[in-house]
Amino acid sequence: MAPQVSPLVIFIASIFTNNMILANFLGMCSYLAISSEYKTATGLGKAVSLVLVITAMVNWLVYHYFIVPLGLEYLQFIVFILVIAALVQILELFMDRYLPDLHANLGVFLPLITVNCAILGATLFMVIRHYNFLQSLLFSLGSGIGWWMAICMLAAMREKMGKAKLPPGLAGPGIAFLITGIMALAFVGFSGIFAVQ
Amino acid sequence: MKRGYLYTVIFMAIVSIVLTAILAISNAAMLPTIKDNVWKAEQLALLDAFGVVSDDPEAYFDAHVKEKDFGTVKGYMLEDGDTKAYALPIEGPGLWGSISGYLALSEDLKTILGITFTDQNETPGLGGRIDEPQFRDQFRGLNFEPLRYSEELSAITGATQTSSSVLRMINQFYETILPTLEVN
Amino acid sequence: MVELKVIAKTNVTKENQILRQILGICSALAVTNLMTNSLVMGVGVTFVTALSSFTISLINQLIPQRIRMLIQTFVIAFYVILVHLFLQTFLPSISKQLGPYVGLIITNCIIMGRAEAFAAKNPPLPALVDGFFAGVGYLLVLLAISFVREILGFGTIFGFSLGLNFTPWTLMVMPPAAFFVISILIWITSAWAIKAEEKGRRA
């Protein structure tokens, strides 16, 4: 058996060098729509991270113990998206019942999350790259944290920018993309951080 | 119009059955071609590693290339007239996931004939460019010894990590697997 | 039939999903460093948007309210799987390059957006046209972005060399460039839209 990519490297890479938003463009819709205020942005970031880890783990089990043994690989997209939709529902009910404080904070974001590309994206990447359980866990954790970090940074900058005078066509999504581009450029600078292997 | 619980369940069941049935039929119809595509791609990759250009790659492959057991690993052997060559599987971690492919060597195992990748998940347009001939052709005809990037052998710009993974795979193969190969 | 023409036109220009509504960027930007990949991805999205809008509009009256989202997702995923099978069968090398991004068409907000905003309220034929042209508008934007990126990054168009003798601009191949190019595109189109609106107000 060939040596595997170390889970720790995957963890760091998925936060910095291959950030879900800045390098893989996943979860852009809610990233742009919910980033004008820092407080809501960080709430959404937390909710996405939580759901991302839970769904990736459940989908890993479903893929290896249900889809592969039954030879249903061609149905995997439907299965994954239904698992995600169901888990989000269950999570919402569970939080409403047992964690009302958390639900008050994150509850509003949960329905949005089902259609967040980052969630399904993490699952698909994990399957295509043949990650084992530990690799998948750290990959989804890193991806969630990376997504959270990116949306917080954008929101913080957009809050400040509310006071700036921009050319009329650039205000709104235009400038948000421009900032994201500059952030992505800065993150390219991280690509040398793991020489260890 | 308000509908009952039973209706919802029946509706869901019908939709699921119809859609899944259509998918199952399409999958059954296309699966042989998909599998064939994968095997054809593998054949082409192997011939490419050997440096063989042929008008009818499939017929050439059937006529001249055979599976071969090298003791520690299983690979392929090419026999065309007097020329003999071997293709051996190489594998190692890339930036994102495992990279695997074949390394084609001359009969005396001292010259690299070519390298090819059959499975890699590197960043498209960056690390993914290890698939391109410009990168892979650099390896053709090199003496098989521990390699490093230099004037003659250049890494891919912007994809340092993937480029060094490839060399690490080759060098590791040289150190650990090459001495164990049983050619005859 | 005038109505269908109007639907087609507004979907490609005035209400272009990416440039004006800022939807459906997720699965798209990642494949815009090569025009061939953008074309295949765009055609896939067009196919899925058109047919899922059509199907949803067709069965809309029958869908129980409480599982509407679920059924819509199911229908969309169904067409995405067909696209995936098709690519694996007939374009295996492109299918491999697109990797997970084909599956991600499911979560492309355009498709769900058109299903909710148009298909659920209109008859099947207009829904089909609406979905089709929403997809075409999307395809054109992808091609525009990848046109800039492929020329500057590789010096090629659809993989054919232009014979330019220059050092490729590696940044164009990397992710940040996608953000810069789309931001400039949005800037230009919104500036136009604002100007057109002012003109309209004065007249």
mmCIF file with all atom_site columns, C-alpha atoms in Angstrom, chain A residues 21-29 31-32 74-78 81-82 85 111 114-118 120-122 124-125 128 167-171 173-175 177-182 184-186 188, chain C residues 19 22-31 69-70 73-74 77-78 80-81 84-85 99-104 106-109 112 149 171 174-176 178-180 182-184 186-188 190-191 194:
data_model
loop_
_atom_site.group_PDB
_atom_site.id
_atom_site.type_symbol
_atom_site.label_atom_id
_atom_site.label_alt_id
_atom_site.label_comp_id
_atom_site.label_asym_id
_atom_site.label_entity_id
_atom_site.label_seq_id
_atom_site.pdbx_PDB_ins_code
_atom_site.Cartn_x
_atom_site.Cartn_y
_atom_site.Cartn_z
_atom_site.occupancy
_atom_site.B_iso_or_equiv
_atom_site.pdbx_formal_charge
_atom_site.auth_seq_id
_atom_site.auth_comp_id
_atom_site.auth_asym_id
_atom_site.auth_atom_id
_atom_site.pdbx_PDB_model_num
ATOM 1  C CA . ILE A 1 21  ? -14.195 29.547 -1.244  1.00 0.00 ? 21  ILE A CA 1
ATOM 2  C CA . LEU A 1 22  ? -10.889 31.078 -2.215  1.00 0.00 ? 22  LEU A CA 1
ATOM 3  C CA . ALA A 1 23  ? -9.567  28.159 -4.228  1.00 0.00 ? 23  ALA A CA 1
ATOM 4  C CA . ASN A 1 24  ? -12.553 25.916 -4.969  1.00 0.00 ? 24  ASN A CA 1
ATOM 5  C CA . PHE A 1 25  ? -15.295 28.538 -5.360  1.00 0.00 ? 25  PHE A CA 1
ATOM 6  C CA . LEU A 1 26  ? -17.763 26.522 -3.290  1.00 0.00 ? 26  LEU A CA 1
ATOM 7  C CA . GLY A 1 27  ? -20.563 28.046 -1.256  1.00 0.00 ? 27  GLY A CA 1
ATOM 8  C CA . MET A 1 28  ? -20.324 31.354 -3.101  1.00 0.00 ? 28  MET A CA 1
ATOM 9  C CA . CYS A 1 29  ? -24.048 32.117 -3.116  1.00 0.00 ? 29  CYS A CA 1
ATOM 10 C CA . TYR A 1 31  ? -21.014 33.783 0.948   1.00 0.00 ? 31  TYR A CA 1
ATOM 11 C CA . LEU A 1 32  ? -21.983 36.812 -1.113  1.00 0.00 ? 32  LEU A CA 1
ATOM 12 C CA . TYR A 1 74  ? -24.461 5.865  -10.071 1.00 0.00 ? 74  TYR A CA 1
ATOM 13 C CA . LEU A 1 75  ? -27.105 7.011  -7.576  1.00 0.00 ? 75  LEU A CA 1
ATOM 14 C CA . GLN A 1 76  ? -24.609 8.633  -5.224  1.00 0.00 ? 76  GLN A CA 1
ATOM 15 C CA . PHE A 1 77  ? -25.576 12.255 -6.022  1.00 0.00 ? 77  PHE A CA 1
ATOM 16 C CA . ILE A 1 78  ? -29.213 11.651 -5.097  1.00 0.00 ? 78  ILE A CA 1
ATOM 17 C CA . ILE A 1 81  ? -28.158 15.339 -1.302  1.00 0.00 ? 81  ILE A CA 1
ATOM 18 C CA . LEU A 1 82  ? -31.053 13.525 0.406   1.00 0.00 ? 82  LEU A CA 1
ATOM 19 C CA . ALA A 1 85  ? -31.383 17.533 3.447   1.00 0.00 ? 85  ALA A CA 1
ATOM 20 C CA . PRO A 1 111 ? -32.558 25.841 5.744   1.00 0.00 ? 111 PRO A CA 1
ATOM 21 C CA . THR A 1 114 ? -28.963 22.367 2.278   1.00 0.00 ? 114 THR A CA 1
ATOM 22 C CA . VAL A 1 115 ? -28.268 24.106 -1.015  1.00 0.00 ? 115 VAL A CA 1
ATOM 23 C CA . ASN A 1 116 ? -24.817 25.349 -0.009  1.00 0.00 ? 116 ASN A CA 1
ATOM 24 C CA . CYS A 1 117 ? -22.375 23.928 -2.539  1.00 0.00 ? 117 CYS A CA 1
ATOM 25 C CA . ALA A 1 118 ? -19.601 23.674 0.030   1.00 0.00 ? 118 ALA A CA 1
ATOM 26 C CA . LEU A 1 120 ? -22.102 18.678 -1.084  1.00 0.00 ? 120 LEU A CA 1
ATOM 27 C CA . GLY A 1 121 ? -18.709 19.681 -2.484  1.00 0.00 ? 121 GLY A CA 1
ATOM 28 C CA . ALA A 1 122 ? -16.862 18.414 0.580   1.00 0.00 ? 122 ALA A CA 1
ATOM 29 C CA . LEU A 1 124 ? -17.867 14.699 -3.393  1.00 0.00 ? 124 LEU A CA 1
ATOM 30 C CA . PHE A 1 125 ? -14.203 15.651 -2.985  1.00 0.00 ? 125 PHE A CA 1
ATOM 31 C CA . ILE A 1 128 ? -13.306 11.221 -5.513  1.00 0.00 ? 128 ILE A CA 1
ATOM 32 C CA . PRO A 1 167 ? -17.830 53.813 -8.540  1.00 0.00 ? 167 PRO A CA 1
ATOM 33 C CA . PRO A 1 168 ? -21.553 53.140 -9.056  1.00 0.00 ? 168 PRO A CA 1
ATOM 34 C CA . GLY A 1 169 ? -21.187 49.908 -11.055 1.00 0.00 ? 169 GLY A CA 1
ATOM 35 C CA . LEU A 1 170 ? -18.660 48.386 -8.685  1.00 0.00 ? 170 LEU A CA 1
ATOM 36 C CA . ALA A 1 171 ? -20.622 48.709 -5.455  1.00 0.00 ? 171 ALA A CA 1
ATOM 37 C CA . PRO A 1 173 ? -21.175 42.157 -5.689  1.00 0.00 ? 173 PRO A CA 1
ATOM 38 C CA . GLY A 1 174 ? -18.509 43.659 -7.954  1.00 0.00 ? 174 GLY A CA 1
ATOM 39 C CA . ILE A 1 175 ? -16.349 44.892 -5.118  1.00 0.00 ? 175 ILE A CA 1
ATOM 40 C CA . PHE A 1 177 ? -15.548 39.657 -5.873  1.00 0.00 ? 177 PHE A CA 1
ATOM 41 C CA . LEU A 1 178 ? -12.608 42.015 -6.177  1.00 0.00 ? 178 LEU A CA 1
ATOM 42 C CA . ILE A 1 179 ? -11.862 41.737 -2.451  1.00 0.00 ? 179 ILE A CA 1
ATOM 43 C CA . THR A 1 180 ? -12.250 37.974 -2.615  1.00 0.00 ? 180 THR A CA 1
ATOM 44 C CA . GLY A 1 181 ? -9.786  37.913 -5.494  1.00 0.00 ? 181 GLY A CA 1
ATOM 45 C CA . ILE A 1 182 ? -7.229  39.842 -3.465  1.00 0.00 ? 182 ILE A CA 1
ATOM 46 C CA . ALA A 1 184 ? -7.383  34.513 -2.759  1.00 0.00 ? 184 ALA A CA 1
ATOM 47 C CA . LEU A 1 185 ? -4.149  36.000 -4.086  1.00 0.00 ? 185 LEU A CA 1
ATOM 48 C CA . ALA A 1 186 ? -2.881  36.496 -0.552  1.00 0.00 ? 186 ALA A CA 1
ATOM 49 C CA . VAL A 1 188 ? -1.759  31.647 -2.681  1.00 0.00 ? 188 VAL A CA 1
ATOM 50 C CA . LEU C 2 19  ? -24.044 38.951 -13.803 1.00 0.00 ? 19  LEU C CA 1
ATOM 51 C CA . ILE C 2 22  ? -25.276 36.867 -8.808  1.00 0.00 ? 22  ILE C CA 1
ATOM 52 C CA . LEU C 2 23  ? -26.515 33.299 -8.654  1.00 0.00 ? 23  LEU C CA 1
ATOM 53 C CA . GLY C 2 24  ? -25.003 29.963 -9.461  1.00 0.00 ? 24  GLY C CA 1
ATOM 54 C CA . ILE C 2 25  ? -21.368 30.905 -9.321  1.00 0.00 ? 25  ILE C CA 1
ATOM 55 C CA . CYS C 2 26  ? -20.338 28.038 -7.077  1.00 0.00 ? 26  CYS C CA 1
ATOM 56 C CA . SER C 2 27  ? -19.887 25.175 -9.420  1.00 0.00 ? 27  SER C CA 1
ATOM 57 C CA . ALA C 2 28  ? -18.872 27.350 -12.320 1.00 0.00 ? 28  ALA C CA 1
ATOM 58 C CA . LEU C 2 29  ? -15.832 29.470 -11.629 1.00 0.00 ? 29  LEU C CA 1
ATOM 59 C CA . ALA C 2 30  ? -13.581 26.541 -10.859 1.00 0.00 ? 30  ALA C CA 1
ATOM 60 C CA . VAL C 2 31  ? -13.746 25.224 -14.397 1.00 0.00 ? 31  VAL C CA 1
ATOM 61 C CA . MET C 2 69  ? -38.249 21.188 -2.001  1.00 0.00 ? 69  MET C CA 1
ATOM 62 C CA . LEU C 2 70  ? -37.465 17.507 -1.648  1.00 0.00 ? 70  LEU C CA 1
ATOM 63 C CA . THR C 2 73  ? -34.055 18.416 -5.465  1.00 0.00 ? 73  THR C CA 1
ATOM 64 C CA . PHE C 2 74  ? -34.827 14.861 -6.507  1.00 0.00 ? 74  PHE C CA 1
ATOM 65 C CA . ALA C 2 77  ? -30.363 15.323 -9.052  1.00 0.00 ? 77  ALA C CA 1
ATOM 66 C CA . PHE C 2 78  ? -31.967 12.914 -11.522 1.00 0.00 ? 78  PHE C CA 1
ATOM 67 C CA . VAL C 2 80  ? -27.504 15.715 -13.109 1.00 0.00 ? 80  VAL C CA 1
ATOM 68 C CA . ILE C 2 81  ? -26.896 11.976 -12.854 1.00 0.00 ? 81  ILE C CA 1
ATOM 69 C CA . HIS C 2 84  ? -22.778 12.564 -15.429 1.00 0.00 ? 84  HIS C CA 1
ATOM 70 C CA . LEU C 2 85  ? -23.453 9.161  -17.038 1.00 0.00 ? 85  LEU C CA 1
ATOM 71 C CA . GLY C 2 99  ? -14.291 15.828 -11.302 1.00 0.00 ? 99  GLY C CA 1
ATOM 72 C CA . PRO C 2 100 ? -16.745 16.709 -8.560  1.00 0.00 ? 100 PRO C CA 1
ATOM 73 C CA . TYR C 2 101 ? -17.993 19.835 -10.309 1.00 0.00 ? 101 TYR C CA 1
ATOM 74 C CA . VAL C 2 102 ? -20.525 17.893 -12.395 1.00 0.00 ? 102 VAL C CA 1
ATOM 75 C CA . GLY C 2 103 ? -22.197 16.592 -9.233  1.00 0.00 ? 103 GLY C CA 1
ATOM 76 C CA . LEU C 2 104 ? -22.200 20.101 -7.846  1.00 0.00 ? 104 LEU C CA 1
ATOM 77 C CA . ILE C 2 106 ? -27.254 19.915 -8.129  1.00 0.00 ? 106 ILE C CA 1
ATOM 78 C CA . THR C 2 107 ? -26.565 22.737 -5.711  1.00 0.00 ? 107 THR C CA 1
ATOM 79 C CA . ASN C 2 108 ? -26.299 25.366 -8.438  1.00 0.00 ? 108 ASN C CA 1
ATOM 80 C CA . CYS C 2 109 ? -28.673 28.041 -7.211  1.00 0.00 ? 109 CYS C CA 1
ATOM 81 C CA . MET C 2 112 ? -33.495 25.713 -7.924  1.00 0.00 ? 112 MET C CA 1
ATOM 82 C CA . ARG C 2 149 ? -8.275  33.286 -18.708 1.00 0.00 ? 149 ARG C CA 1
ATOM 83 C CA . LEU C 2 171 ? -1.844  33.892 -12.312 1.00 0.00 ? 171 LEU C CA 1
ATOM 84 C CA . MET C 2 174 ? -4.949  30.212 -10.704 1.00 0.00 ? 174 MET C CA 1
ATOM 85 C CA . PRO C 2 175 ? -8.165  30.817 -8.724  1.00 0.00 ? 175 PRO C CA 1
ATOM 86 C CA . PRO C 2 176 ? -7.711  34.542 -7.909  1.00 0.00 ? 176 PRO C CA 1
ATOM 87 C CA . ALA C 2 178 ? -11.463 34.044 -11.810 1.00 0.00 ? 178 ALA C CA 1
ATOM 88 C CA . PHE C 2 179 ? -12.529 36.464 -9.094  1.00 0.00 ? 179 PHE C CA 1
ATOM 89 C CA . PHE C 2 180 ? -10.837 39.418 -10.789 1.00 0.00 ? 180 PHE C CA 1
ATOM 90 C CA . ILE C 2 182 ? -15.822 38.138 -12.996 1.00 0.00 ? 182 ILE C CA 1
ATOM 91 C CA . SER C 2 183 ? -15.612 41.255 -10.841 1.00 0.00 ? 183 SER C CA 1
ATOM 92 C CA . ILE C 2 184 ? -14.625 43.349 -13.863 1.00 0.00 ? 184 ILE C CA 1
ATOM 93 C CA . ILE C 2 186 ? -19.958 42.598 -13.246 1.00 0.00 ? 186 ILE C CA 1
ATOM 94 C CA . TRP C 2 187 ? -18.581 46.112 -12.980 1.00 0.00 ? 187 TRP C CA 1
ATOM 95 C CA . ILE C 2 188 ? -18.960 46.712 -16.721 1.00 0.00 ? 188 ILE C CA 1
ATOM 96 C CA . SER C 2 190 ? -23.803 47.052 -13.888 1.00 0.00 ? 190 SER C CA 1
ATOM 97 C CA . ALA C 2 191 ? -22.343 50.335 -15.118 1.00 0.00 ? 191 ALA C CA 1
ATOM 98 C CA . ILE C 2 194 ? -27.165 52.037 -14.454 1.00 0.00 ? 194 ILE C CA 1
#
